[in-house]
Amino acid sequence: MPVKKRLSVVLIAKNEASLLEECLQSVDWADEIILLDSGSSDGTQELARSLGAKVFANSDWQGFGKQRQLAQTHASGEYILMIDADERVSPELRQSIERCLQQPDEHTVYRLGRRNLFLGRFMRHSGWYPDRVNRLYKADKFRYNDDFVHESLNTGTAKIVDLDGDLLHLTCRDFFAFQRKQMNYAEAWAKQRYQQGKRCSYFAIISHTLGAFFKTWILRAGFLDGKQGLVLAGVNAQYTFNKYAALWAFSHQLQKSEPS
């Protein structure tokens, strides 16, 4: 009989005490849980320790990608399951992961389907389901990229295999908190692109915004998600507008005014 590989659940967090308990309880079957905190003041670290996690701290924030890289270095398991505090591993997904760890392929990255909550509804369309993410992988083979926001796993030429079961994602429980987070993401995205030499035109702001609404509402069948689908299409359009308007603004606000 093959020996099941050791699994380290890894997450990064800041002020996530209100969400953390259910998250960690959903993965308490793992060999270890690693939490890298970036300066919580709400008892996140203490709560995580009380729930059996190994807690580390790094407040020198250099973006989500590098923070995940650092978190992974604290793990001792052969395989990594990377999650967030607002995610929960369903029983079906747990079974899939445990089966996978019996005979995994170290050159394969395992992809999880996320079911996203938006204003009281787990979305089935709108591009929010199954919303597959690469999260289970061999610790010494793969790591996250350096992106400041919207980071992703560097998979290279790895084979991608989908696992059964859902990763439940409590994306939007508080509309205003969600909007503030979206605004922060938009600013970080625009700043990174500007530093990379990217620019955009006024027309690009409009075309990308309209395109985001059309893609969510029509192409991704957001209309089948009812009122939440319509609101989400608007939110996606707003987020896209904020990203490209911020990128456009960086180019113009840093220009010196012409003398009158």
XYZ file of N, CA, C and O in Angstrom, residues 35 45 175 194:
16
model
N 0.054 29.313 9.209
C -0.548 30.626 8.983
C 0.538 31.690 9.100
O 1.243 31.770 10.099
N -3.729 35.751 15.398
C -2.628 34.848 15.718
C -2.961 33.945 16.903
O -2.723 32.733 16.857
N -21.288 44.001 1.541
C -21.114 44.653 0.246
C -20.085 45.773 0.304
O -19.250 45.914 -0.590
N 1.525 50.207 -14.073
C 2.203 51.465 -14.389
C 3.713 51.323 -14.209
O 4.498 51.777 -15.048
